[in-house]
Amino acid sequence: MSDRMPPSPPRPPKFPGSGKPESPNWGVWVMVLLIAGVLAFGFFTPESFGLGPRKENLESFEAQYKAGRVVLNDPKAPVEVVLSENGSEGVIHALVYKKDIQPKVEMKPFVLSYSMSLPDRDKPLLNELSGYRMVESPYRTEAGKNVSIIPEEAQKLSVPEFNRLALEGRIAGGNEGLLLAEDGNQNVLVGQIVTRIWPAATGDASVDKQRFERVEVPFTLEFQGDRVKQLLGPDTKFKRESGSWGGILLNLLPIVLILVILFFMFRAQSGGARGAMSFGKSRARLIAPDKNKVTFKDVAGISEAKEEVWELVEFLRNPEKFRDLGATIPRGVLMVGSPGTGKTLLARAIAGESNASFYSISGSDFVEMFVGVGASRVRDMFEQAKRTAPSLIFIDEIDAVGRRRGSGLGGGHDEREQTLNQLLVEMDGFGDNEGVIVIAATNRSDILDPALTRPGRFDREIYVGCPDIKGREEILKVHSKGKTLAPDVDLKVIAKRTVGFTGADLENLLNEAAILSVKRGLEMISMAEIEESVMKVSMGPEKKSRVITEEEKRQTAYHEAGHAIATYFCKTQEKVHEISIIPRGPAGGYTLSLPEKDEHYRFKKKLFESIIVLLGGMAAEKIILDDTSTGVSSDIKRATQTARAMVMEYGMSDELGPVVFDSSNAEPFFGREGGQVKNYSESTASVIDSEVKKIVNGCYEKSKNIIKENINKLHDVANFLISNEKMTETQFESIMNPAEI
């Protein structure tokens, strides 16, 4: 018997885990319908479907009662008050007029006089009303005489009374609208009060559903009983409910039925070969070849990674070509990269190009609180993949289950390590004719178990990093399909301004630009919306509504001006693109410098000058304000981190020389800091701290010197920001070098 795979892949079964389509289990469906019926009977009332009385609170019912909407004179539907069996709670049963019945409306004139010096918070709610007009005086001239515009029968209102009526919607303007006039030091407001009178009950209210509806008003006797008696009258009769065994059994019947049905369902399920509620079944999601439409055309910006995995596609398509020369395909591929770089998309593209079944699962889906469940799920997943071969299994975040053994509590007997052991066994158990390839993704390859990454398991490691400028342009072209871009949109320019963006970031960028264009009522996405979205994705949205004092505004302006001045005179730094003192995200302002190209290496001088730029805001505050704010904390933190990296990682300290002081031998179980072991002495640590302090203090002094030498330009930039809040690159250059503008 030949061990070669057939040239064309077999059609996957309809249901994963079986060789033929399964027929529906009618018994299970019947039990599901019974449970749904019992739940509807036991836990839903006619009121839930709008078939019974409408529930109301006591306050709403009281308002309707006082408005005359409660039916009182119908003997067939009297107002009843029913108390519970224990007498602690009660329910009012009544009929009320529906809201769509039009009441009789009466108008009564009013007049309101209030002082002009009245505080704004106490003035009438004129801003909430419309239709009022101003007149010069509360008098008008008729036949040569001054006649008051205030009707004689007008009701005098106070300001609180007017505000209450306005909130209730009972203020109307009349024929001429509300009139507001000045009379000395007072304002005089003239209008009309609206009073709605409901019609008296006529006909058979108990059956006239067009005009009336039933309501139930629950209340607590201890706290609301007196209020109910006062509302309905002292002669109100309270009727008490009487419990019975029939009612009790009727209430318990749904619960009993549910328990019986669940008992038979669990009994039937546990009788099979895979009982225990299928905890051991794989949770991998299957995407059949005919459903997976992702190909390499949908993957951009990672051309090197695509070239490395192309041989996997060739093997799945034509395995004989490799076996004829004695070559074996890698059994597993490990993709390493930051989140959002396209690892999952690349795995789906491999399956789509090779017409293979694609199983996707996260590493955390294997591990449960029950012992042995993870290992069982690994076995079931590989069994399914073998039945639907050629197949591709993608395990995302494999570091959740593939950490180095012995690093956790429990030695080699905890659930995670048992799951890992089963994964190692399954990958070793592959034959040449299995047609199953495993692809795993992680951004922590350093903590994976060595047995997992050895040849024969995950044979190959592919780095999927952030795209370069060419890759970003290709990604933008992919995600711009289906979007209407304006003629001024240049994807090359966007690619230059999005250094460090991943594929997911770029997709989100264009989506945010599309949303912003819709909000602004535009038919196309222009460059302005895309640039605004770049800032939003990078730093968060602008907080224009945030109230900033003049002192804070001045402090922020000089702070950002200090950053900009320091950037201008540090020639290794990128040009200033934009300065703003409008809060955005967690920052009170920002100075934006856009790199013109991707950098793979940073030299010592550039790192020094980056610290000078970071401390430029603090230097400006100290020189101008003779004080420093908490707004410099993030700048100091970044400056210190850069200086410490120069000393400990890059070997840029003159005192310590080209030596790396690292803690890379930390235990992965304890995290990045908890298990760190220093590979240097305490005396060396003291020298490291001294060198870091020396670098930071030296850069701070240089930053202050730059600010002092260009103090006039600092004032010009800060004053411009105080007046305009934003400054473009051209405006900044015109201040720094007016001769060239």
XYZ file of C-alpha atoms in Angstrom:
741
model
C 0.000 0.000 0.000
C 1.362 3.373 -0.958
C 1.882 5.965 1.819
C 1.422 8.901 -0.522
C -1.464 11.330 -0.243
C -3.966 11.456 -3.084
C -3.328 14.271 -5.573
C -6.630 16.019 -4.864
C -7.713 16.689 -1.297
C -10.865 14.921 -0.141
C -14.004 16.903 0.542
C -14.316 17.622 4.274
C -17.300 16.103 6.064
C -20.317 18.195 6.879
C -19.641 18.004 10.605
C -16.097 17.978 11.985
C -15.157 14.813 13.800
C -17.156 12.382 11.646
C -16.647 10.713 8.348
C -20.189 11.227 7.032
C -22.929 13.769 7.505
C -24.921 13.297 10.662
C -28.719 13.170 10.774
C -30.489 15.481 13.168
C -31.161 14.106 16.635
C -34.892 14.712 16.907
C -35.008 13.618 20.528
C -32.608 16.385 21.535
C -34.602 18.968 19.583
C -37.859 17.843 21.239
C -36.306 18.197 24.700
C -34.960 21.656 23.803
C -38.438 22.753 22.710
C -39.951 21.328 25.914
C -37.453 23.290 28.010
C -38.234 26.460 26.082
C -41.976 25.907 26.628
C -41.555 25.265 30.326
C -39.373 28.364 30.721
C -41.959 30.448 28.921
C -44.717 29.025 31.112
C -42.870 29.310 34.401
C -40.921 32.521 34.075
C -42.933 34.568 31.628
C -46.309 36.039 32.374
C -48.914 37.433 29.972
C -47.634 40.851 30.933
C -44.259 39.947 29.390
C -45.914 39.773 25.967
C -48.210 42.736 26.446
C -51.327 40.557 26.992
C -52.089 41.381 30.632
C -52.371 44.437 32.831
C -49.653 47.052 32.506
C -47.327 47.454 35.491
C -47.001 50.976 36.926
C -45.352 52.529 39.956
C -47.300 54.372 42.613
C -45.998 57.821 41.606
C -47.198 57.438 38.004
C -50.581 56.081 39.121
C -50.998 58.964 41.555
C -50.330 61.473 38.770
C -52.931 59.792 36.548
C -55.426 59.688 39.420
C -55.047 63.405 40.080
C -55.370 64.115 36.354
C -58.726 62.319 36.250
C -57.580 59.428 34.058
C -58.544 56.654 36.553
C -62.053 55.170 36.030
C -64.017 55.405 39.281
C -67.708 55.122 38.339
C -67.809 51.815 36.505
C -69.313 49.051 38.733
C -67.950 46.329 36.469
C -64.373 47.496 36.970
C -64.009 49.061 40.408
C -60.669 50.104 41.866
C -59.482 47.205 44.051
C -56.626 46.913 46.532
C -55.431 43.327 47.110
C -52.961 42.474 49.874
C -50.557 39.538 49.807
C -51.060 36.524 52.072
C -48.650 37.850 54.680
C -50.126 41.334 54.459
C -46.826 43.124 53.825
C -47.379 44.004 50.162
C -50.325 44.990 48.028
C -51.464 45.639 44.452
C -53.934 48.248 43.143
C -56.105 47.028 40.243
C -57.713 49.771 38.171
C -58.762 50.980 34.711
C -57.236 54.124 33.203
C -57.772 56.097 30.041
C -55.278 55.365 27.283
C -52.753 58.026 26.367
C -54.100 58.428 22.848
C -57.425 59.825 24.111
C -57.417 63.576 23.688
C -58.398 65.518 26.815
C -60.130 68.885 26.879
C -57.628 71.720 27.001
C -58.202 74.959 28.940
C -56.005 78.061 28.837
C -55.488 80.487 31.673
C -53.324 83.631 31.360
C -50.401 84.229 33.699
C -47.831 86.906 34.419
C -44.343 86.515 35.875
C -42.199 89.361 37.151
C -38.596 88.833 38.166
C -35.541 91.001 38.762
C -32.938 91.417 36.058
C -30.231 90.934 38.692
C -31.525 87.448 39.470
C -28.736 84.824 39.087
C -28.855 82.774 35.889
C -29.446 79.548 37.783
C -32.626 81.008 39.320
C -34.070 82.602 36.185
C -37.046 81.048 34.373
C -36.401 78.233 31.933
C -36.770 80.430 28.880
C -33.964 78.583 27.086
C -36.050 75.422 27.189
C -38.985 77.179 25.496
C -39.480 78.428 21.971
C -41.724 81.012 20.416
C -41.316 83.873 22.830
C -40.539 87.397 21.603
C -39.198 90.545 23.146
C -41.200 93.764 23.399
C -40.005 97.129 24.687
C -42.551 97.620 27.437
C -45.434 95.812 29.174
C -47.640 98.542 27.712
C -48.789 99.220 24.182
C -50.321 102.321 22.648
C -53.969 102.093 21.550
C -55.895 105.228 20.526
C -53.200 107.403 22.075
C -53.331 105.614 25.421
C -50.969 103.144 27.107
C -52.756 99.815 27.537
C -51.239 97.003 29.634
C -50.531 93.733 27.794
C -51.228 91.841 31.020
C -54.807 90.409 31.127
C -56.820 91.369 34.207
C -57.577 87.703 35.053
C -53.887 86.710 34.737
C -52.517 84.513 37.505
C -49.375 85.786 39.136
C -46.621 83.161 39.241
C -43.359 82.929 41.116
C -40.143 81.833 39.437
C -40.227 78.326 41.015
C -43.882 77.885 39.983
C -43.113 78.927 36.410
C -40.131 76.553 36.185
C -42.254 73.670 37.483
C -45.000 74.306 34.923
C -42.451 74.676 32.138
C -40.876 71.308 32.991
C -44.366 69.741 32.977
C -45.018 71.151 29.508
C -47.873 73.340 30.673
C -46.653 76.701 29.343
C -48.162 77.877 26.057
C -47.675 81.058 24.183
C -51.218 81.852 23.120
C -52.027 83.753 19.926
C -49.101 86.122 20.110
C -46.654 83.766 21.833
C -44.829 84.432 25.043
C -44.119 88.121 25.539
C -41.032 89.254 27.454
C -40.907 92.941 28.304
C -38.748 95.225 30.456
C -40.332 97.335 33.186
C -37.635 99.286 34.967
C -35.305 96.834 36.657
C -37.676 93.934 36.137
C -38.565 91.517 33.354
C -42.241 90.846 32.794
C -43.244 87.574 31.115
C -46.823 87.080 29.853
C -48.240 83.785 28.554
C -50.841 81.080 29.216
C -51.048 77.984 31.439
C -52.362 74.769 29.826
C -54.774 72.578 31.818
C -55.875 69.172 30.411
C -59.256 67.705 31.521
C -60.004 64.051 30.725
C -63.555 63.026 29.710
C -65.814 61.193 32.112
C -66.116 57.430 31.864
C -68.981 56.217 29.628
C -69.969 52.812 28.329
C -68.674 49.447 29.490
C -65.112 50.291 30.533
C -64.268 46.665 31.391
C -64.420 45.613 27.749
C -63.770 48.865 25.866
C -60.061 48.199 25.096
C -59.921 51.022 22.603
C -60.335 53.638 25.300
C -59.131 51.985 28.513
C -56.405 49.705 29.733
C -55.859 47.761 32.943
C -53.003 48.647 35.258
C -51.482 47.024 38.332
C -49.719 49.171 40.891
C -47.618 47.232 43.457
C -46.807 48.922 46.763
C -45.460 48.161 50.243
C -48.039 48.392 52.983
C -45.631 49.535 55.711
C -44.189 52.478 53.781
C -46.893 53.310 51.206
C -50.143 52.095 52.800
C -51.105 55.480 54.255
C -50.304 57.145 50.947
C -52.678 54.744 49.133
C -55.468 55.359 51.685
C -55.013 59.121 51.370
C -55.179 58.855 47.593
C -58.157 56.496 47.284
C -60.016 57.730 50.365
C -60.406 56.550 53.958
C -63.141 54.092 52.971
C -60.759 52.098 50.786
C -61.240 48.347 51.327
C -58.235 46.048 51.318
C -58.843 42.466 50.115
C -56.430 39.751 51.216
C -55.255 36.913 48.979
C -55.612 33.362 50.279
C -52.952 30.817 49.387
C -53.759 27.234 48.410
C -51.933 24.014 47.683
C -53.081 24.222 44.105
C -51.376 27.561 43.579
C -48.194 26.359 45.262
C -48.060 23.239 43.080
C -48.751 25.326 39.985
C -45.776 27.542 40.776
C -43.489 24.567 41.424
C -44.563 22.658 38.301
C -42.186 24.440 35.842
C -39.174 23.869 38.097
C -40.000 20.170 38.506
C -40.412 19.703 34.760
C -37.073 21.416 34.040
C -35.267 19.199 36.536
C -36.798 16.040 35.037
C -35.845 17.020 31.489
C -32.283 17.985 32.461
C -31.915 14.669 34.311
C -32.802 12.649 31.229
C -30.610 14.774 28.972
C -27.512 14.401 31.159
C -28.213 10.697 31.594
C -28.434 10.189 27.834
C -25.265 12.205 27.235
C -23.240 10.431 29.924
C -24.161 7.083 28.433
C -22.081 7.749 25.324
C -18.388 7.234 24.826
C -17.594 10.931 25.316
C -19.616 11.907 28.387
C -19.023 14.442 31.088
C -20.799 17.144 29.062
C -18.189 16.973 26.286
C -15.543 18.805 28.281
C -12.898 16.765 26.494
C -14.053 17.798 23.017
C -11.884 20.188 21.042
C -12.990 23.827 20.861
C -11.109 24.471 17.648
C -13.168 26.386 15.075
C -13.201 24.774 11.643
C -13.189 26.844 8.473
C -13.868 24.539 5.552
C -11.898 25.029 2.298
C -15.012 26.320 0.479
C -15.613 28.890 3.260
C -12.036 30.196 3.534
C -11.723 32.984 0.962
C -8.424 34.415 2.303
C -5.435 34.132 -0.042
C -1.955 35.632 -0.259
C -3.452 38.572 -2.188
C -5.121 39.648 1.072
C -1.799 39.592 2.954
C 0.491 42.579 2.424
C 3.542 44.070 4.077
C 5.191 40.780 5.068
C 6.561 39.527 1.751
C 9.509 37.687 3.358
C 7.198 35.732 5.642
C 4.979 34.811 2.681
C 7.990 33.486 0.787
C 9.008 31.325 3.749
C 5.604 29.697 4.103
C 4.981 29.244 0.367
C 6.615 25.824 0.495
C 3.937 24.730 2.972
C 1.329 25.548 0.355
C 3.289 23.641 -2.289
C 3.534 20.603 -0.037
C -0.186 20.568 0.726
C -0.977 20.964 -2.967
C 1.564 18.476 -4.359
C 3.318 16.444 -1.656
C 4.741 13.941 -4.177
C 7.093 16.557 -5.576
C 8.846 16.762 -2.200
C 8.771 13.065 -1.344
C 10.323 12.059 -4.654
C 13.488 13.839 -3.547
C 13.280 12.565 0.019
C 12.311 15.924 1.485
C 9.982 16.261 4.433
C 7.900 19.302 5.156
C 8.230 21.031 8.539
C 5.702 19.538 10.932
C 5.227 22.797 12.746
C 5.842 26.469 12.056
C 6.216 29.035 14.842
C 5.261 32.607 13.949
C 6.761 35.229 16.233
C 5.736 38.865 16.190
C 3.881 41.655 17.919
C 0.069 41.634 18.075
C -1.602 42.901 14.912
C 1.249 42.099 12.494
C -0.797 39.536 10.531
C 0.114 36.132 11.970
C -3.442 34.768 11.991
C -4.192 36.246 8.572
C -1.068 34.614 7.122
C -2.078 31.224 8.565
C -5.548 31.523 7.011
C -3.965 32.488 3.686
C -1.849 29.314 3.756
C -4.992 27.231 4.244
C -6.863 29.184 1.564
C -4.091 28.831 -1.017
C -3.671 25.089 -0.367
C -7.429 24.340 -0.198
C -6.947 22.773 3.237
C -9.246 22.657 6.262
C -8.329 25.362 8.767
C -8.664 24.759 12.509
C -8.213 27.819 14.729
C -7.884 27.744 18.509
C -6.303 29.804 21.257
C -3.800 28.339 23.697
C -6.005 29.281 26.633
C -8.886 27.135 25.243
C -7.037 23.937 26.175
C -6.686 24.509 29.892
C -9.635 24.015 32.265
C -10.051 23.538 35.986
C -10.670 19.802 35.492
C -7.608 17.578 35.331
C -7.006 15.938 31.978
C -9.436 18.098 29.998
C -6.668 19.957 28.134
C -4.915 16.765 27.048
C -8.235 15.300 25.912
C -8.966 18.374 23.820
C -5.540 18.144 22.158
C -6.195 14.501 21.205
C -9.663 15.299 19.863
C -8.375 18.243 17.821
C -5.714 16.166 16.091
C -8.196 13.358 15.451
C -10.520 15.805 13.702
C -7.654 17.285 11.690
C -6.524 13.835 10.507
C -10.045 12.936 9.365
C -10.296 16.108 7.269
C -6.724 16.063 5.925
C -5.084 17.974 4.371
C -5.558 20.233 7.391
C -3.854 23.167 9.032
C -4.075 23.722 12.797
C -3.457 27.268 13.998
C -2.797 27.739 17.733
C -2.802 31.404 18.710
C -0.944 32.568 21.835
C 0.702 29.188 22.300
C 2.725 30.572 25.212
C -0.428 30.118 27.346
C 0.088 26.338 27.202
C 3.659 25.963 25.899
C 5.671 27.637 28.693
C 8.843 25.990 29.869
C 8.035 23.003 32.084
C 9.021 23.203 35.723
C 8.543 26.964 35.880
C 5.188 26.827 37.604
C 3.794 25.510 40.842
C 3.050 21.803 41.008
C 6.137 20.560 39.182
C 5.301 18.462 36.136
C 1.846 17.393 37.265
C -0.257 20.508 36.813
C -2.936 20.698 34.149
C -0.991 23.040 31.839
C 2.027 20.800 31.669
C -0.089 17.719 31.019
C -1.642 19.562 28.088
C 1.814 20.479 26.794
C 2.996 16.872 27.098
C 0.036 15.668 25.052
C 0.757 18.307 22.407
C 4.362 17.088 22.167
C 3.187 13.491 21.784
C 0.689 14.354 19.040
C 3.263 16.296 17.031
C 5.727 13.406 17.316
C 3.058 10.976 16.192
C 2.735 12.419 12.706
C 3.353 10.115 9.770
C 4.437 11.253 6.325
C 0.941 10.735 5.013
C -0.915 12.589 7.741
C -1.263 15.846 5.832
C -1.566 17.917 9.026
C 0.583 20.969 9.675
C 0.598 22.941 12.927
C 1.173 26.710 12.938
C 1.539 28.487 16.261
C 1.763 32.201 17.004
C 3.304 34.012 19.958
C 5.113 37.196 20.908
C 7.017 35.460 23.738
C 9.100 32.809 22.040
C 11.747 33.124 24.752
C 9.544 31.432 27.365
C 8.522 28.404 25.264
C 9.631 24.941 26.295
C 12.782 23.759 24.399
C 11.100 20.453 23.621
C 8.417 22.329 21.727
C 10.806 24.280 19.521
C 13.255 21.465 18.690
C 13.493 20.026 15.138
C 10.729 17.544 14.462
C 8.078 19.649 16.183
C 8.187 23.339 15.440
C 10.962 23.072 12.885
C 10.874 26.616 11.660
C 10.508 30.010 13.297
C 9.212 32.866 11.149
C 9.432 36.428 12.397
C 6.454 38.579 11.429
C 7.451 42.113 12.372
C 6.080 45.572 11.806
C 6.010 46.488 8.124
C 8.453 48.937 6.563
C 7.382 51.929 4.481
C 6.847 49.804 1.360
C 4.909 47.213 3.341
C 2.727 49.858 4.945
C 1.841 51.259 1.539
C 0.848 47.779 0.335
C -1.283 47.236 3.459
C -2.986 50.592 2.949
C -3.809 49.599 -0.643
C -5.427 46.381 0.584
C -7.529 48.037 3.277
C -8.491 51.008 1.078
C -10.431 48.706 -1.261
C -14.120 49.453 -0.955
C -13.451 52.927 0.455
C -13.955 56.120 -1.547
C -10.749 58.129 -1.295
C -10.466 61.778 -2.329
C -7.972 62.728 -5.078
C -5.673 64.397 -2.520
C -5.059 61.118 -0.643
C -1.496 59.888 -1.158
C -0.894 56.457 0.371
C 2.892 56.952 0.156
C 2.678 60.015 2.383
C 0.472 58.138 4.843
C 2.978 55.266 4.866
C 5.760 57.719 5.748
C 3.771 59.172 8.647
C 2.823 55.825 10.189
C 6.222 54.482 11.252
C 5.749 51.667 13.768
C 2.137 50.945 12.772
C 1.142 47.310 12.391
C -1.300 45.960 9.833
C -4.110 46.066 12.381
C -3.229 49.684 13.221
C -3.401 50.687 9.552
C -6.745 48.956 9.093
C -8.066 50.766 12.149
C -6.627 54.045 10.816
C -8.581 53.893 7.546
C -11.717 52.782 9.362
C -11.480 55.720 11.770
C -10.976 58.060 8.804
C -14.098 56.646 7.135
C -16.143 57.096 10.330
C -14.863 60.665 10.724
C -15.801 61.474 7.103
C -19.339 60.217 7.681
C -19.652 62.311 10.859
C -18.587 65.398 8.913
C -21.077 64.692 6.109
C -18.427 64.037 3.441
C -18.844 61.749 0.463
C -15.129 60.877 0.232
C -12.267 60.293 2.648
C -9.825 63.173 2.321
C -6.253 63.576 3.521
C -7.375 65.811 6.394
C -9.529 63.046 7.896
C -6.723 60.513 7.522
C -4.194 62.807 9.241
C -6.668 63.417 12.055
C -7.152 59.655 12.378
C -3.378 59.133 12.563
C -3.290 61.403 15.603
C -6.358 59.732 17.097
C -4.927 56.223 16.721
C -1.507 57.306 18.017
C -2.469 59.583 20.919
C -6.240 59.402 21.358
C -9.027 61.873 20.509
C -8.846 65.594 21.202
C -10.509 66.747 24.425
C -11.794 70.119 23.234
C -14.491 70.212 25.914
C -11.960 70.041 28.752
C -11.889 73.274 30.714
C -8.330 74.655 31.002
C -7.382 77.657 33.092
C -5.257 80.423 31.649
C -2.403 79.414 33.942
C -2.498 75.800 32.744
C -2.741 76.977 29.146
C 0.364 79.154 29.564
C 2.263 76.341 31.279
C 1.388 73.859 28.524
C 2.319 76.348 25.789
C 5.803 76.959 27.205
C 6.251 73.238 27.882
C 5.509 72.245 24.289
C 7.472 75.220 22.948
C 10.478 73.950 24.941
C 10.183 70.540 23.261
C 9.945 72.175 19.833
C 12.933 74.523 20.353
C 15.094 71.641 21.601
C 14.037 69.499 18.634
C 14.954 72.260 16.162
C 18.504 72.651 17.472
C 19.157 68.889 17.832
C 19.989 68.087 14.249
C 19.699 64.305 14.629
C 16.004 64.620 15.475
C 13.135 64.689 12.990
C 11.540 68.001 12.055
C 8.647 69.334 14.059
C 5.435 68.548 12.169
C 2.811 69.973 14.530
C 2.527 71.518 18.001
C -0.703 71.609 19.987
C -1.808 72.557 23.487
C -5.222 70.901 23.059
C -5.398 67.871 25.382
C -5.336 64.586 23.508
C -5.545 61.240 25.259
C -3.612 61.349 28.545
C -1.411 64.242 27.337
C -2.144 67.898 27.996
C -0.468 68.807 24.672
C 2.013 67.395 22.207
C 4.903 68.191 19.903
C 4.775 65.859 16.907
C 7.827 64.905 14.883
C 7.266 62.508 12.006
C 10.213 60.338 10.911
C 10.868 60.449 7.195
C 12.185 56.868 7.022
C 12.320 53.624 8.958
C 15.238 53.262 11.348
C 16.756 49.940 12.278
C 19.644 51.343 14.304
C 19.989 54.376 16.612
C 23.361 55.945 17.256
C 24.686 57.259 20.546
C 24.448 60.915 19.559
C 20.826 60.562 18.505
C 19.923 58.869 21.776
C 21.598 61.695 23.717
C 19.722 64.336 21.752
C 16.435 62.463 22.162
C 16.887 62.843 25.941
C 17.635 66.563 25.459
C 14.349 66.918 23.535
C 12.410 65.002 26.194
C 13.708 67.326 28.909
C 13.110 70.483 26.837
C 9.633 70.990 28.289
C 10.886 70.708 31.855
C 13.737 73.140 31.120
C 11.313 75.709 29.656
C 9.025 75.476 32.691
C 11.942 75.952 35.060
C 13.326 78.989 33.191
C 10.032 80.777 32.508
C 7.900 79.781 35.488
C 10.708 79.134 37.969
C 8.877 75.911 38.814
C 8.026 72.502 37.311
C 4.684 70.695 37.037
C 3.615 67.062 37.170
C 3.238 67.187 33.402
C 6.961 66.411 33.031
C 6.677 63.007 34.722
C 6.240 61.014 31.506
C 9.150 62.898 29.878
C 11.430 62.136 32.825
C 10.366 58.486 32.794
C 11.139 58.054 29.085
C 14.435 59.926 29.433
C 15.493 57.713 32.341
C 14.520 54.553 30.453
C 16.554 55.638 27.430
C 19.583 56.486 29.572
C 19.375 53.170 31.429
C 19.137 51.247 28.157
C 22.232 53.094 26.877
C 24.180 52.015 29.948
C 22.863 48.483 30.502
C 21.960 47.219 27.025
C 23.851 49.234 24.403
C 27.277 49.543 26.109
C 27.379 53.345 25.621
C 28.784 54.210 29.049
C 32.366 55.525 29.111
C 32.746 54.397 32.710
C 31.483 50.816 32.308
C 32.505 50.237 28.705
C 30.923 47.868 26.140
C 29.352 45.508 28.651
C 25.729 44.367 28.780
C 24.101 44.210 32.190
C 21.036 42.110 31.594
C 18.468 40.102 33.532
C 17.351 37.841 30.711
C 17.618 34.719 32.869
C 14.406 35.558 34.681
C 11.991 32.725 35.423
C 8.986 32.978 33.050
C 6.554 31.901 35.757
C 7.298 34.993 37.815
C 6.989 37.503 34.942
C 9.516 40.036 33.725
C 10.402 41.570 37.072
C 9.411 39.105 39.770
C 11.949 36.468 38.833
C 14.831 38.645 37.643
C 18.296 37.618 38.757
C 21.020 40.279 38.467
C 24.212 39.210 36.756
C 26.209 42.067 38.293
C 27.361 43.084 41.775
C 25.931 45.761 44.037
C 28.944 47.988 43.402
C 28.336 47.729 39.667
C 24.672 48.567 40.245
C 25.765 51.724 42.046
C 27.966 52.688 39.087
C 25.053 52.019 36.701
C 22.804 54.349 38.693
C 25.533 56.975 38.730
C 26.018 56.764 34.951
C 22.286 56.977 34.293
C 22.030 60.053 36.511
C 25.078 61.590 34.814
C 23.527 61.188 31.352
C 20.129 62.562 32.365
C 21.527 65.562 34.286
C 23.977 66.392 31.483
C 21.199 66.355 28.876
C 19.030 68.496 31.142
C 21.739 71.162 31.396
C 22.200 71.159 27.618
C 18.460 71.510 27.180
C 18.382 74.522 29.530
C 21.270 76.140 27.635
C 19.397 75.751 24.333
C 16.283 77.345 25.842
C 18.235 80.251 27.396
C 20.059 81.003 24.117
C 16.765 81.090 22.207
C 14.503 82.627 24.835
C 12.920 85.100 22.392
C 11.921 82.347 19.990
C 10.525 80.402 22.933
C 8.278 83.355 23.818
C 7.177 83.721 20.182
C 6.209 80.042 19.859
C 4.444 79.990 23.236
C 2.483 83.189 22.533
C 1.388 81.816 19.168
C 0.163 78.616 20.856
C -1.700 80.569 23.534
C -3.528 82.509 20.823
C -4.102 79.727 18.262
C -3.722 76.453 20.259
C -2.069 74.743 17.264
C 1.004 75.419 15.139
C 1.946 73.770 11.849
C 5.422 72.986 10.562
C 5.414 76.025 8.256
C 4.348 78.394 11.047
C 7.039 77.007 13.336
C 9.737 77.357 10.675
C 8.682 80.964 10.021
C 9.435 81.834 13.659
C 12.663 79.852 13.908
C 14.113 80.971 10.587
C 12.144 83.873 9.139
C 14.800 84.626 6.536
C 14.110 81.401 4.640
C 10.342 81.876 4.577
